[in-house]
């Protein structure tokens, strides 16, 4: 049996029931230790395809594969006991046909234990969402700035300004009516996000969409200050772990060069350990 993140986790229907209530908290995770750190604090954890940029140094999410998502999904599942795990469908794994989407969504859930998949797109993906939901696959939708489409969106621009607001509203309505249990709104004006949140029946999860959404998500490495290649306006750094890591690495390098690390307490003597010593003592 594969590792499962869903034992005591909220179900998609629990997330749906939070519409208009206490804000839904979510972050991305790609590894077991980080999933463990957020398990008590998040309602759901997204294994985002942002992993390609954040951990693999890719220039966009377009190069992320099914195998990468499965490997990171399995790692995250090992770190979760409480939060629901949602996993991104990577670029090229669902757009071709509803059958292709089902095959790959089922594989992601079967091999990682995720409780739901996320896919990008609005009106054009609504039939696929309905197909998946009717066959037992809970779907989180993602509209507004959809990073897998940066080549047709003209880059990482704010979406839905001016006349484009109507199309974005139609996208959100279409995915809600298709049966998605919530929808990520990325990089859209706050007033539009507020209108979408008021008009659709499913929770909106904002990232760069203002405080009026039903929930929020951020990329973990952005909010921890670990990913510093660039910082979107919507990112708040709640810590600067990248700076801390760099100074720790510089200290380590200096101590190795000065032969002050390792010190005596990090080193082993010649004495044979006492046989009655506990396992912990033997390790010393
Ligand atoms: O891949 C990702 O991390 C995402 C979030 C930004 C919503 O899709």
Tab-separated table of C-alpha atoms and ligand atoms in Angstrom:
chain	number	residue	atom	x	y	z
A	1	UNK	CA	0.000	0.000	0.000
A	2	UNK	CA	1.311	3.427	-0.823
A	3	UNK	CA	1.954	5.999	1.893
A	4	UNK	CA	-1.178	8.034	2.420
A	5	UNK	CA	-1.563	11.601	3.579
A	6	UNK	CA	-5.308	11.227	3.906
A	7	UNK	CA	-5.757	9.024	7.034
A	8	UNK	CA	-7.083	11.726	9.346
A	9	UNK	CA	-7.017	14.475	6.773
A	10	UNK	CA	-9.908	16.754	5.934
A	11	UNK	CA	-11.695	15.609	2.809
A	12	UNK	CA	-12.327	17.806	-0.223
A	13	UNK	CA	-15.937	18.079	0.977
A	14	UNK	CA	-14.666	19.530	4.291
A	15	UNK	CA	-12.726	22.177	2.369
A	16	UNK	CA	-15.836	22.895	0.277
A	17	UNK	CA	-17.877	23.293	3.472
A	18	UNK	CA	-15.496	26.031	4.641
A	19	UNK	CA	-16.865	28.435	1.997
A	20	UNK	CA	-17.393	31.826	3.661
A	21	UNK	CA	-16.184	30.552	7.035
A	22	UNK	CA	-12.812	30.434	8.820
A	23	UNK	CA	-10.052	31.084	6.253
A	24	UNK	CA	-8.474	27.972	4.720
A	25	UNK	CA	-4.705	27.801	5.254
A	26	UNK	CA	-2.399	26.144	2.765
A	27	UNK	CA	1.223	26.072	1.651
A	28	UNK	CA	3.230	24.138	-0.889
A	29	UNK	CA	5.632	21.395	0.183
A	30	UNK	CA	8.012	19.166	-1.740
A	31	UNK	CA	9.872	17.232	0.979
A	32	UNK	CA	9.129	15.169	4.095
A	33	UNK	CA	10.734	17.501	6.692
A	34	UNK	CA	8.902	20.579	5.437
A	35	UNK	CA	5.602	18.666	5.255
A	36	UNK	CA	6.131	17.622	8.898
A	37	UNK	CA	6.689	21.246	9.912
A	38	UNK	CA	3.427	22.465	8.355
A	39	UNK	CA	1.174	19.466	9.065
A	40	UNK	CA	-0.359	20.955	12.229
A	41	UNK	CA	-0.879	24.378	10.703
A	42	UNK	CA	-2.340	23.802	7.252
A	43	UNK	CA	-5.733	22.536	6.126
A	44	UNK	CA	-4.205	21.243	2.925
A	45	UNK	CA	-0.693	20.999	1.564
A	46	UNK	CA	-0.084	21.359	-2.159
A	47	UNK	CA	2.691	19.442	-3.859
A	48	UNK	CA	3.001	22.200	-6.425
A	49	UNK	CA	4.692	21.963	-9.783
A	50	UNK	CA	6.517	25.082	-8.574
A	51	UNK	CA	8.915	22.374	-7.321
A	52	UNK	CA	10.568	22.603	-10.751
A	53	UNK	CA	11.603	26.219	-10.205
A	54	UNK	CA	12.048	26.133	-6.435
A	55	UNK	CA	14.034	22.914	-5.962
A	56	UNK	CA	15.256	21.980	-9.436
A	57	UNK	CA	16.349	25.389	-10.764
A	58	UNK	CA	14.094	25.233	-13.836
A	59	UNK	CA	13.193	28.540	-15.531
A	60	UNK	CA	9.447	27.730	-15.426
A	61	UNK	CA	7.101	24.898	-14.400
A	62	UNK	CA	6.882	23.568	-17.965
A	63	UNK	CA	9.689	21.019	-17.570
A	64	UNK	CA	8.144	19.259	-14.574
A	65	UNK	CA	7.272	15.598	-15.224
A	66	UNK	CA	4.853	13.050	-13.764
A	67	UNK	CA	7.793	11.150	-12.262
A	68	UNK	CA	9.019	14.288	-10.467
A	69	UNK	CA	5.546	14.962	-9.068
A	70	UNK	CA	5.221	11.368	-7.875
A	71	UNK	CA	8.612	11.381	-6.177
A	72	UNK	CA	7.898	14.662	-4.351
A	73	UNK	CA	4.315	13.595	-3.611
A	74	UNK	CA	5.530	10.416	-1.923
A	75	UNK	CA	8.037	12.432	0.119
A	76	UNK	CA	5.366	14.910	1.272
A	77	UNK	CA	2.906	12.118	2.095
A	78	UNK	CA	5.464	10.632	4.509
A	79	UNK	CA	5.447	13.912	6.426
A	80	UNK	CA	1.693	14.406	6.763
A	81	UNK	CA	-0.685	12.924	9.313
A	82	UNK	CA	-3.375	15.567	9.500
A	83	UNK	CA	-3.439	17.953	6.530
A	84	UNK	CA	-4.928	16.870	3.200
A	85	UNK	CA	-2.435	16.504	0.385
A	86	UNK	CA	-3.271	17.901	-3.043
A	87	UNK	CA	-0.942	17.283	-5.980
A	88	UNK	CA	-0.453	19.320	-9.142
A	89	UNK	CA	-0.952	17.734	-12.532
A	90	UNK	CA	2.159	18.772	-14.504
A	91	UNK	CA	2.092	20.504	-17.892
A	92	UNK	CA	1.175	18.076	-20.677
A	93	UNK	CA	-0.362	15.457	-18.373
A	94	UNK	CA	-4.051	16.442	-18.736
A	95	UNK	CA	-4.723	18.921	-21.561
A	96	UNK	CA	-4.847	16.465	-24.487
A	97	UNK	CA	-8.019	14.586	-23.537
A	98	UNK	CA	-10.259	13.773	-20.593
A	99	UNK	CA	-9.000	10.176	-20.746
A	100	UNK	CA	-5.369	11.284	-20.562
A	101	UNK	CA	-6.276	13.491	-17.591
A	102	UNK	CA	-8.025	10.606	-15.814
A	103	UNK	CA	-5.133	8.199	-16.402
A	104	UNK	CA	-2.559	10.608	-15.019
A	105	UNK	CA	-4.707	11.907	-12.145
A	106	UNK	CA	-5.436	8.329	-11.057
A	107	UNK	CA	-1.720	7.514	-11.211
A	108	UNK	CA	-0.818	10.565	-9.105
A	109	UNK	CA	-3.392	9.635	-6.452
A	110	UNK	CA	-2.611	5.904	-6.502
A	111	UNK	CA	1.165	6.304	-6.249
A	112	UNK	CA	1.271	9.183	-3.733
A	113	UNK	CA	-1.876	8.868	-1.629
A	114	UNK	CA	-2.925	12.445	-2.479
A	115	UNK	CA	-6.527	13.277	-1.645
A	116	UNK	CA	-7.049	15.437	-4.738
A	117	UNK	CA	-5.339	16.805	-7.845
A	118	UNK	CA	-4.982	20.388	-9.022
A	119	UNK	CA	-5.019	21.442	-12.647
A	120	UNK	CA	-4.816	24.808	-14.377
A	121	UNK	CA	-7.473	26.299	-16.640
A	122	UNK	CA	-11.011	27.663	-16.656
A	123	UNK	CA	-13.802	27.317	-19.227
A	124	UNK	CA	-11.645	25.151	-21.503
A	125	UNK	CA	-10.846	22.654	-18.716
A	126	UNK	CA	-14.359	22.480	-17.215
A	127	UNK	CA	-15.388	19.335	-19.169
A	128	UNK	CA	-12.213	17.596	-17.992
A	129	UNK	CA	-12.904	18.582	-14.382
A	130	UNK	CA	-16.457	17.226	-14.638
A	131	UNK	CA	-15.121	13.972	-16.163
A	132	UNK	CA	-12.611	13.472	-13.346
A	133	UNK	CA	-15.042	14.351	-10.551
A	134	UNK	CA	-17.673	11.969	-11.957
A	135	UNK	CA	-15.045	9.205	-11.784
A	136	UNK	CA	-13.955	9.747	-8.175
A	137	UNK	CA	-11.143	12.265	-8.544
A	138	UNK	CA	-11.559	15.457	-6.480
A	139	UNK	CA	-10.231	18.446	-8.400
A	140	UNK	CA	-8.878	21.767	-7.218
A	141	UNK	CA	-8.992	24.260	-10.080
A	142	UNK	CA	-6.544	27.113	-10.752
A	143	UNK	CA	-7.469	30.243	-12.738
A	144	UNK	CA	-6.061	33.736	-13.231
A	145	UNK	CA	-2.308	33.551	-13.717
A	146	UNK	CA	-1.765	29.937	-14.689
A	147	UNK	CA	2.022	29.487	-14.800
A	148	UNK	CA	1.878	26.531	-17.214
A	149	UNK	CA	0.490	28.986	-19.816
A	150	UNK	CA	3.044	31.790	-19.440
A	151	UNK	CA	3.966	31.446	-23.090
A	152	UNK	CA	0.438	32.348	-24.174
A	153	UNK	CA	-0.292	34.753	-21.311
A	154	UNK	CA	2.780	36.860	-22.168
A	155	UNK	CA	4.578	36.242	-18.863
A	156	UNK	CA	3.714	36.439	-15.185
A	157	UNK	CA	1.247	39.338	-15.523
A	158	UNK	CA	-1.728	40.296	-13.357
A	159	UNK	CA	-4.798	38.669	-14.928
A	160	UNK	CA	-8.381	39.923	-15.189
A	161	UNK	CA	-7.852	43.680	-15.270
A	162	UNK	CA	-10.428	45.751	-17.160
A	163	UNK	CA	-12.498	43.859	-19.707
A	164	UNK	CA	-10.611	40.643	-18.998
A	165	UNK	CA	-12.428	40.495	-15.651
A	166	UNK	CA	-15.555	39.001	-17.249
A	167	UNK	CA	-13.580	36.125	-18.789
A	168	UNK	CA	-11.905	35.397	-15.480
A	169	UNK	CA	-15.274	35.386	-13.714
A	170	UNK	CA	-16.565	32.973	-16.392
A	171	UNK	CA	-13.544	30.715	-15.785
A	172	UNK	CA	-14.200	30.604	-12.039
A	173	UNK	CA	-17.896	29.938	-12.549
A	174	UNK	CA	-17.184	27.181	-15.087
A	175	UNK	CA	-14.806	25.246	-12.827
A	176	UNK	CA	-17.188	25.612	-9.874
A	177	UNK	CA	-20.116	24.318	-11.924
A	178	UNK	CA	-17.954	21.469	-13.244
A	179	UNK	CA	-17.528	20.199	-9.686
A	180	UNK	CA	-14.146	21.506	-8.506
A	181	UNK	CA	-14.143	21.629	-4.688
A	182	UNK	CA	-12.161	24.884	-4.590
A	183	UNK	CA	-10.275	27.150	-6.957
A	184	UNK	CA	-6.912	28.883	-6.722
A	185	UNK	CA	-7.065	32.521	-7.882
A	186	UNK	CA	-3.554	33.634	-8.776
A	187	UNK	CA	-2.455	37.224	-9.318
A	188	UNK	CA	-5.802	38.935	-9.904
A	189	UNK	CA	-6.964	42.354	-8.699
A	190	UNK	CA	-8.414	42.274	-5.193
A	191	UNK	CA	-11.784	43.728	-6.252
A	192	UNK	CA	-12.231	41.023	-8.905
A	193	UNK	CA	-11.191	38.269	-6.462
A	194	UNK	CA	-13.770	39.621	-3.998
A	195	UNK	CA	-16.483	39.515	-6.670
A	196	UNK	CA	-15.535	35.976	-7.716
A	197	UNK	CA	-15.515	34.884	-4.066
A	198	UNK	CA	-18.982	36.343	-3.573
A	199	UNK	CA	-20.388	34.874	-6.812
A	200	UNK	CA	-19.208	31.256	-6.866
A	201	UNK	CA	-20.292	28.420	-4.618
A	202	UNK	CA	-16.826	26.959	-3.930
A	203	UNK	CA	-13.976	28.374	-1.806
A	204	UNK	CA	-11.443	30.631	-3.499
A	205	UNK	CA	-7.822	30.150	-2.461
A	206	UNK	CA	-5.882	33.317	-3.161
A	207	UNK	CA	-2.260	33.856	-4.085
A	208	UNK	CA	-1.866	37.494	-5.005
A	209	UNK	CA	-5.658	37.925	-4.885
A	210	UNK	CA	-6.166	39.931	-1.694
A	211	UNK	CA	-7.425	39.078	1.760
A	212	UNK	CA	-11.074	38.536	0.800
A	213	UNK	CA	-10.610	35.015	-0.586
A	214	UNK	CA	-11.866	32.008	1.366
A	215	UNK	CA	-8.284	30.869	1.907
A	216	UNK	CA	-4.673	31.619	1.065
A	217	UNK	CA	-1.732	29.703	-0.346
A	218	UNK	CA	1.933	30.620	-0.709
A	219	UNK	CA	4.945	28.773	-2.028
A	220	UNK	CA	6.786	27.640	1.107
A	221	UNK	CA	10.270	28.563	-0.072
A	222	UNK	CA	9.044	32.071	-0.984
A	223	UNK	CA	7.538	32.773	2.431
A	224	UNK	CA	10.557	31.336	4.248
A	225	UNK	CA	12.977	33.438	2.184
A	226	UNK	CA	14.667	30.310	0.833
A	227	UNK	CA	13.852	31.005	-2.816
A	228	UNK	CA	15.483	34.315	-3.643
A	229	UNK	CA	15.902	34.238	-7.437
A	230	UNK	CA	13.008	36.735	-7.559
A	231	UNK	CA	10.186	37.860	-5.275
A	232	UNK	CA	6.658	38.443	-6.524
A	233	UNK	CA	4.811	41.409	-4.983
A	234	UNK	CA	2.269	39.055	-3.394
A	235	UNK	CA	4.937	37.190	-1.437
A	236	UNK	CA	5.491	38.148	2.170
A	237	UNK	CA	8.693	36.750	3.629
A	238	UNK	CA	7.807	35.495	7.095
A	239	UNK	CA	11.466	34.493	7.618
A	240	UNK	CA	14.828	34.930	5.902
A	241	UNK	CA	16.110	31.377	6.062
A	242	UNK	CA	18.160	31.823	2.882
A	243	UNK	CA	20.291	34.494	4.608
A	244	UNK	CA	20.560	32.340	7.746
A	245	UNK	CA	21.643	29.333	5.662
A	246	UNK	CA	24.236	31.353	3.762
A	247	UNK	CA	25.792	32.722	6.934
A	248	UNK	CA	25.806	29.245	8.529
A	249	UNK	CA	27.561	27.836	5.450
A	250	UNK	CA	30.108	30.685	5.507
A	251	UNK	CA	30.778	30.019	9.240
A	252	UNK	CA	31.245	26.309	8.521
A	253	UNK	CA	33.679	27.020	5.666
A	254	UNK	CA	35.694	29.419	7.855
A	255	UNK	CA	35.872	26.912	10.730
A	256	UNK	CA	36.971	24.061	8.448
A	257	UNK	CA	39.694	26.263	6.980
A	258	UNK	CA	40.794	27.326	10.476
A	259	UNK	CA	40.671	23.670	11.718
A	260	UNK	CA	38.367	24.786	14.545
A	261	UNK	CA	35.687	22.391	13.301
A	262	UNK	CA	35.351	19.564	14.149
A	263	UNK	CA	36.108	20.225	17.823
A	264	UNK	CA	36.673	17.550	20.484
A	265	UNK	CA	32.928	17.207	21.134
A	266	UNK	CA	32.343	16.259	17.496
A	267	UNK	CA	35.152	13.676	17.446
A	268	UNK	CA	35.650	10.091	18.681
A	269	UNK	CA	38.216	8.811	21.202
A	270	UNK	CA	40.068	5.443	21.242
A	271	UNK	CA	38.297	4.018	24.309
A	272	UNK	CA	36.159	0.932	23.577
A	273	UNK	CA	32.600	1.704	24.771
A	274	UNK	CA	31.301	-0.009	27.911
A	275	UNK	CA	29.103	-2.986	26.822
A	276	UNK	CA	26.364	-1.873	29.258
A	277	UNK	CA	26.175	1.561	27.576
A	278	UNK	CA	22.846	2.484	26.053
A	279	UNK	CA	22.501	2.774	22.299
A	280	UNK	CA	22.509	6.577	22.561
A	281	UNK	CA	25.729	6.542	24.562
A	282	UNK	CA	27.367	4.210	22.035
A	283	UNK	CA	26.781	6.745	19.318
A	284	UNK	CA	28.895	9.296	21.216
B	1	LIG	O1	2.703	25.091	-8.162
B	1	LIG	C1	2.356	25.817	-7.232
B	1	LIG	O2	3.072	26.005	-6.251
B	1	LIG	C2	1.041	26.449	-7.310
B	1	LIG	C3	0.694	27.446	-6.259
B	1	LIG	C4	1.430	28.696	-6.519
B	1	LIG	C5	-0.769	27.684	-6.173
B	1	LIG	O3	0.296	26.177	-8.191
